[in-house]
C-alpha cells in the first residue's frame, strides 16, 4: 500500500482485504482461501476481524497460542485452525476453545522443530536434537484430537507443515 510507512495499521487492513478478494477472484469459487495470521502480531485481533470481513474461508493461526481466535471470528462461517508443535499445545488450545466458546478447531496444522521460523522450541533443544520428531508430534496431536472429534461428532483433519526435506521425511 502506498501509504504503508505513514499509516501502517490501515494500510495493512486494506492489503488484507485486497489480497483476499484477489485470491477469491482467482479461485473462482473452487477450494478455500486461507490466511495465516500470527498471534505475535501487535494488530492480531484487527487482522483476524478484517480477514473474516473480507471473506477468508479459513484462518490459520500460530506464532503464539490463538486462545481467543473463536471470539474474534464469532459466528462467521470462517474456519479456524491453530498451528501447534505438540500434543500439549493442542490440548491447551482445544480445551480452552471448548470451555470458553463451545467450539473446536476445523483442522489443525502441526510443525516440528525443523519448520522455518518456528517459535515453539528453544534454540538449545534444537541444536542438541532434544526435540520431538514430527511423527511423534503427529501421533500426540492425533490422540488429543480424538476426544474432540467424539465430543463434536465430526472429523478434525491434521495437516503437517514444515521440516519435510526428503522422501524419507514424507
PDB file of C-alpha atoms in Angstrom:
ATOM      1  CA  UNK A   1       0.000   0.000   0.000  1.00  0.00           C
ATOM      2  CA  UNK A   2       1.445   3.380  -0.973  1.00  0.00           C
ATOM      3  CA  UNK A   3       0.818   4.927   2.459  1.00  0.00           C
ATOM      4  CA  UNK A   4       2.227   1.991   4.454  1.00  0.00           C
ATOM      5  CA  UNK A   5       5.030   3.984   6.100  1.00  0.00           C
ATOM      6  CA  UNK A   6       2.637   6.736   7.231  1.00  0.00           C
ATOM      7  CA  UNK A   7      -0.407   4.657   8.086  1.00  0.00           C
ATOM      8  CA  UNK A   8       0.723   1.111   8.913  1.00  0.00           C
ATOM      9  CA  UNK A   9      -2.423  -0.227  10.571  1.00  0.00           C
ATOM     10  CA  UNK A  10      -4.921   0.996   7.981  1.00  0.00           C
ATOM     11  CA  UNK A  11      -2.634   0.085   5.075  1.00  0.00           C
ATOM     12  CA  UNK A  12      -2.296  -3.475   6.389  1.00  0.00           C
ATOM     13  CA  UNK A  13      -6.057  -3.858   6.782  1.00  0.00           C
ATOM     14  CA  UNK A  14      -6.636  -2.611   3.233  1.00  0.00           C
ATOM     15  CA  UNK A  15      -3.938  -5.006   1.961  1.00  0.00           C
ATOM     16  CA  UNK A  16      -5.558  -7.969   3.727  1.00  0.00           C
ATOM     17  CA  UNK A  17      -8.887  -7.075   2.138  1.00  0.00           C
ATOM     18  CA  UNK A  18      -7.358  -6.596  -1.308  1.00  0.00           C
ATOM     19  CA  UNK A  19      -5.336  -9.831  -1.275  1.00  0.00           C
ATOM     20  CA  UNK A  20      -8.238 -11.978  -0.040  1.00  0.00           C
ATOM     21  CA  UNK A  21     -10.521 -10.557  -2.725  1.00  0.00           C
ATOM     22  CA  UNK A  22      -7.854 -11.128  -5.409  1.00  0.00           C
ATOM     23  CA  UNK A  23      -7.344 -14.725  -4.276  1.00  0.00           C
ATOM     24  CA  UNK A  24     -11.082 -15.417  -4.240  1.00  0.00           C
ATOM     25  CA  UNK A  25     -11.420 -14.000  -7.763  1.00  0.00           C
ATOM     26  CA  UNK A  26      -8.582 -16.237  -8.991  1.00  0.00           C
ATOM     27  CA  UNK A  27     -10.129 -19.269  -7.247  1.00  0.00           C
ATOM     28  CA  UNK A  28     -13.467 -18.693  -8.977  1.00  0.00           C
ATOM     29  CA  UNK A  29     -15.334 -20.465  -6.193  1.00  0.00           C
ATOM     30  CA  UNK A  30     -13.041 -23.507  -6.085  1.00  0.00           C
ATOM     31  CA  UNK A  31     -11.157 -24.564  -2.969  1.00  0.00           C
ATOM     32  CA  UNK A  32     -10.527 -22.339   0.017  1.00  0.00           C
ATOM     33  CA  UNK A  33      -8.777 -19.029   0.530  1.00  0.00           C
ATOM     34  CA  UNK A  34      -6.961 -19.124   3.848  1.00  0.00           C
ATOM     35  CA  UNK A  35      -4.965 -16.548   5.754  1.00  0.00           C
ATOM     36  CA  UNK A  36      -2.130 -17.310   8.171  1.00  0.00           C
ATOM     37  CA  UNK A  37      -2.235 -14.695  10.931  1.00  0.00           C
ATOM     38  CA  UNK A  38       0.422 -14.812  13.636  1.00  0.00           C
ATOM     39  CA  UNK A  39      -0.721 -14.335  17.243  1.00  0.00           C
ATOM     40  CA  UNK A  40       2.562 -12.499  17.908  1.00  0.00           C
ATOM     41  CA  UNK A  41       1.475  -9.564  15.729  1.00  0.00           C
ATOM     42  CA  UNK A  42       0.607  -6.367  17.551  1.00  0.00           C
ATOM     43  CA  UNK A  43      -2.572  -5.943  15.483  1.00  0.00           C
ATOM     44  CA  UNK A  44      -3.554  -9.623  15.541  1.00  0.00           C
ATOM     45  CA  UNK A  45      -7.210  -9.074  16.501  1.00  0.00           C
ATOM     46  CA  UNK A  46      -7.738  -6.417  13.838  1.00  0.00           C
ATOM     47  CA  UNK A  47      -6.123  -8.625  11.177  1.00  0.00           C
ATOM     48  CA  UNK A  48      -8.375 -11.565  12.093  1.00  0.00           C
ATOM     49  CA  UNK A  49     -11.501  -9.410  12.030  1.00  0.00           C
ATOM     50  CA  UNK A  50     -10.507  -7.922   8.668  1.00  0.00           C
ATOM     51  CA  UNK A  51      -9.827 -11.358   7.172  1.00  0.00           C
ATOM     52  CA  UNK A  52     -13.278 -12.513   8.278  1.00  0.00           C
ATOM     53  CA  UNK A  53     -14.947  -9.361   6.953  1.00  0.00           C
ATOM     54  CA  UNK A  54     -13.078  -9.748   3.649  1.00  0.00           C
ATOM     55  CA  UNK A  55     -14.379 -13.292   3.195  1.00  0.00           C
ATOM     56  CA  UNK A  56     -11.451 -15.535   4.135  1.00  0.00           C
ATOM     57  CA  UNK A  57     -12.611 -19.141   4.159  1.00  0.00           C
ATOM     58  CA  UNK A  58     -10.220 -20.031   6.962  1.00  0.00           C
ATOM     59  CA  UNK A  59      -7.755 -18.516   9.378  1.00  0.00           C
ATOM     60  CA  UNK A  60      -4.695 -20.487  10.395  1.00  0.00           C
ATOM     61  CA  UNK A  61      -3.010 -19.061  13.455  1.00  0.00           C
ATOM     62  CA  UNK A  62       0.261 -19.760  15.225  1.00  0.00           C
ATOM     63  CA  UNK A  63       3.371 -17.919  16.493  1.00  0.00           C
ATOM     64  CA  UNK A  64       1.718 -17.998  19.885  1.00  0.00           C
ATOM     65  CA  UNK A  65      -1.389 -19.646  21.257  1.00  0.00           C
ATOM     66  CA  UNK A  66      -4.551 -18.438  19.460  1.00  0.00           C
ATOM     67  CA  UNK A  67      -6.687 -18.791  22.578  1.00  0.00           C
ATOM     68  CA  UNK A  68      -9.149 -16.050  21.573  1.00  0.00           C
ATOM     69  CA  UNK A  69      -9.465 -16.888  17.866  1.00  0.00           C
ATOM     70  CA  UNK A  70     -13.040 -18.234  18.178  1.00  0.00           C
ATOM     71  CA  UNK A  71     -14.189 -14.990  19.805  1.00  0.00           C
ATOM     72  CA  UNK A  72     -12.542 -12.895  17.093  1.00  0.00           C
ATOM     73  CA  UNK A  73     -14.195 -14.934  14.328  1.00  0.00           C
ATOM     74  CA  UNK A  74     -17.545 -15.033  16.115  1.00  0.00           C
ATOM     75  CA  UNK A  75     -20.413 -16.632  14.232  1.00  0.00           C
ATOM     76  CA  UNK A  76     -18.849 -16.166  10.788  1.00  0.00           C
ATOM     77  CA  UNK A  77     -18.504 -19.205   8.537  1.00  0.00           C
ATOM     78  CA  UNK A  78     -14.712 -18.733   8.509  1.00  0.00           C
ATOM     79  CA  UNK A  79     -12.998 -21.953   9.583  1.00  0.00           C
ATOM     80  CA  UNK A  80     -10.324 -21.775  12.291  1.00  0.00           C
ATOM     81  CA  UNK A  81      -7.140 -23.770  12.747  1.00  0.00           C
ATOM     82  CA  UNK A  82      -4.332 -23.441  15.266  1.00  0.00           C
ATOM     83  CA  UNK A  83      -0.721 -24.233  14.403  1.00  0.00           C
ATOM     84  CA  UNK A  84       0.759 -26.409  17.158  1.00  0.00           C
ATOM     85  CA  UNK A  85       4.082 -28.061  17.859  1.00  0.00           C
ATOM     86  CA  UNK A  86       2.991 -30.562  20.498  1.00  0.00           C
ATOM     87  CA  UNK A  87       0.079 -32.539  21.815  1.00  0.00           C
ATOM     88  CA  UNK A  88       0.289 -30.384  24.939  1.00  0.00           C
ATOM     89  CA  UNK A  89      -0.273 -27.185  22.922  1.00  0.00           C
ATOM     90  CA  UNK A  90      -3.138 -28.811  21.002  1.00  0.00           C
ATOM     91  CA  UNK A  91      -4.797 -29.870  24.265  1.00  0.00           C
ATOM     92  CA  UNK A  92      -4.380 -26.431  25.821  1.00  0.00           C
ATOM     93  CA  UNK A  93      -5.928 -24.644  22.836  1.00  0.00           C
ATOM     94  CA  UNK A  94      -8.749 -27.108  22.190  1.00  0.00           C
ATOM     95  CA  UNK A  95      -9.709 -27.332  25.877  1.00  0.00           C
ATOM     96  CA  UNK A  96      -9.751 -23.547  26.108  1.00  0.00           C
ATOM     97  CA  UNK A  97     -11.882 -23.173  22.958  1.00  0.00           C
ATOM     98  CA  UNK A  98     -14.263 -25.859  24.179  1.00  0.00           C
ATOM     99  CA  UNK A  99     -14.622 -24.402  27.668  1.00  0.00           C
ATOM    100  CA  UNK A 100     -14.853 -20.706  26.739  1.00  0.00           C
ATOM    101  CA  UNK A 101     -16.525 -20.785  23.321  1.00  0.00           C
ATOM    102  CA  UNK A 102     -18.073 -24.269  22.945  1.00  0.00           C
ATOM    103  CA  UNK A 103     -16.134 -24.664  19.677  1.00  0.00           C
ATOM    104  CA  UNK A 104     -13.327 -26.803  18.382  1.00  0.00           C
ATOM    105  CA  UNK A 105     -10.857 -26.460  15.545  1.00  0.00           C
ATOM    106  CA  UNK A 106     -11.973 -27.117  11.992  1.00  0.00           C
ATOM    107  CA  UNK A 107      -8.494 -28.527  11.392  1.00  0.00           C
ATOM    108  CA  UNK A 108      -5.033 -28.332  12.949  1.00  0.00           C
ATOM    109  CA  UNK A 109      -1.623 -27.674  11.458  1.00  0.00           C
ATOM    110  CA  UNK A 110       1.404 -29.210  13.129  1.00  0.00           C
ATOM    111  CA  UNK A 111       5.001 -28.078  12.794  1.00  0.00           C
ATOM    112  CA  UNK A 112       8.100 -29.694  14.188  1.00  0.00           C
ATOM    113  CA  UNK A 113      11.370 -28.085  15.210  1.00  0.00           C
ATOM    114  CA  UNK A 114      12.677 -28.102  11.622  1.00  0.00           C
ATOM    115  CA  UNK A 115       9.915 -25.817  10.336  1.00  0.00           C
ATOM    116  CA  UNK A 116      11.273 -22.436   9.274  1.00  0.00           C
ATOM    117  CA  UNK A 117      10.736 -19.503  11.610  1.00  0.00           C
ATOM    118  CA  UNK A 118       9.336 -21.699  14.360  1.00  0.00           C
ATOM    119  CA  UNK A 119       8.683 -20.213  17.806  1.00  0.00           C
ATOM    120  CA  UNK A 120       7.684 -23.403  19.639  1.00  0.00           C
ATOM    121  CA  UNK A 121      11.115 -24.734  20.567  1.00  0.00           C
ATOM    122  CA  UNK A 122      14.176 -23.404  22.394  1.00  0.00           C
ATOM    123  CA  UNK A 123      17.371 -22.973  20.393  1.00  0.00           C
ATOM    124  CA  UNK A 124      19.311 -25.257  22.772  1.00  0.00           C
ATOM    125  CA  UNK A 125      16.755 -28.055  22.307  1.00  0.00           C
ATOM    126  CA  UNK A 126      17.003 -27.820  18.524  1.00  0.00           C
ATOM    127  CA  UNK A 127      20.808 -27.731  18.430  1.00  0.00           C
ATOM    128  CA  UNK A 128      21.115 -30.699  20.793  1.00  0.00           C
ATOM    129  CA  UNK A 129      18.411 -32.687  18.911  1.00  0.00           C
ATOM    130  CA  UNK A 130      16.222 -32.902  22.021  1.00  0.00           C
ATOM    131  CA  UNK A 131      13.008 -32.003  20.222  1.00  0.00           C
ATOM    132  CA  UNK A 132      10.184 -34.366  19.459  1.00  0.00           C
ATOM    133  CA  UNK A 133      10.089 -35.630  15.874  1.00  0.00           C
ATOM    134  CA  UNK A 134       7.282 -34.673  13.523  1.00  0.00           C
ATOM    135  CA  UNK A 135       5.807 -38.186  13.510  1.00  0.00           C
ATOM    136  CA  UNK A 136       5.692 -38.242  17.314  1.00  0.00           C
ATOM    137  CA  UNK A 137       4.070 -34.809  17.381  1.00  0.00           C
ATOM    138  CA  UNK A 138       1.511 -36.053  14.843  1.00  0.00           C
ATOM    139  CA  UNK A 139       0.693 -39.094  16.997  1.00  0.00           C
ATOM    140  CA  UNK A 140       0.307 -36.974  20.145  1.00  0.00           C
ATOM    141  CA  UNK A 141      -1.897 -34.394  18.411  1.00  0.00           C
ATOM    142  CA  UNK A 142      -3.988 -37.145  16.829  1.00  0.00           C
ATOM    143  CA  UNK A 143      -4.605 -38.625  20.287  1.00  0.00           C
ATOM    144  CA  UNK A 144      -5.719 -35.217  21.584  1.00  0.00           C
ATOM    145  CA  UNK A 145      -7.976 -34.578  18.601  1.00  0.00           C
ATOM    146  CA  UNK A 146      -9.816 -37.901  19.046  1.00  0.00           C
ATOM    147  CA  UNK A 147     -11.602 -36.694  22.172  1.00  0.00           C
ATOM    148  CA  UNK A 148     -12.777 -33.505  20.466  1.00  0.00           C
ATOM    149  CA  UNK A 149     -13.890 -35.416  17.372  1.00  0.00           C
ATOM    150  CA  UNK A 150     -16.038 -37.599  19.613  1.00  0.00           C
ATOM    151  CA  UNK A 151     -17.466 -34.657  21.541  1.00  0.00           C
ATOM    152  CA  UNK A 152     -18.246 -32.580  18.438  1.00  0.00           C
ATOM    153  CA  UNK A 153     -19.213 -35.597  16.280  1.00  0.00           C
ATOM    154  CA  UNK A 154     -17.013 -34.679  13.311  1.00  0.00           C
ATOM    155  CA  UNK A 155     -13.645 -35.389  11.782  1.00  0.00           C
ATOM    156  CA  UNK A 156     -10.897 -32.842  12.506  1.00  0.00           C
ATOM    157  CA  UNK A 157      -8.118 -33.097   9.893  1.00  0.00           C
ATOM    158  CA  UNK A 158      -4.468 -32.628  10.835  1.00  0.00           C
ATOM    159  CA  UNK A 159      -2.083 -31.078   8.318  1.00  0.00           C
ATOM    160  CA  UNK A 160       1.686 -31.427   8.604  1.00  0.00           C
ATOM    161  CA  UNK A 161       3.712 -28.347   7.655  1.00  0.00           C
ATOM    162  CA  UNK A 162       7.404 -27.544   7.628  1.00  0.00           C
ATOM    163  CA  UNK A 163      10.506 -29.584   8.236  1.00  0.00           C
ATOM    164  CA  UNK A 164       9.927 -32.076   5.424  1.00  0.00           C
ATOM    165  CA  UNK A 165      13.019 -32.181   3.238  1.00  0.00           C
ATOM    166  CA  UNK A 166      13.312 -35.631   1.748  1.00  0.00           C
ATOM    167  CA  UNK A 167      11.403 -38.681   0.542  1.00  0.00           C
ATOM    168  CA  UNK A 168      12.227 -40.340   3.864  1.00  0.00           C
ATOM    169  CA  UNK A 169      10.675 -37.437   5.780  1.00  0.00           C
ATOM    170  CA  UNK A 170       7.438 -37.876   3.829  1.00  0.00           C
TER     171      UNK A 170
END
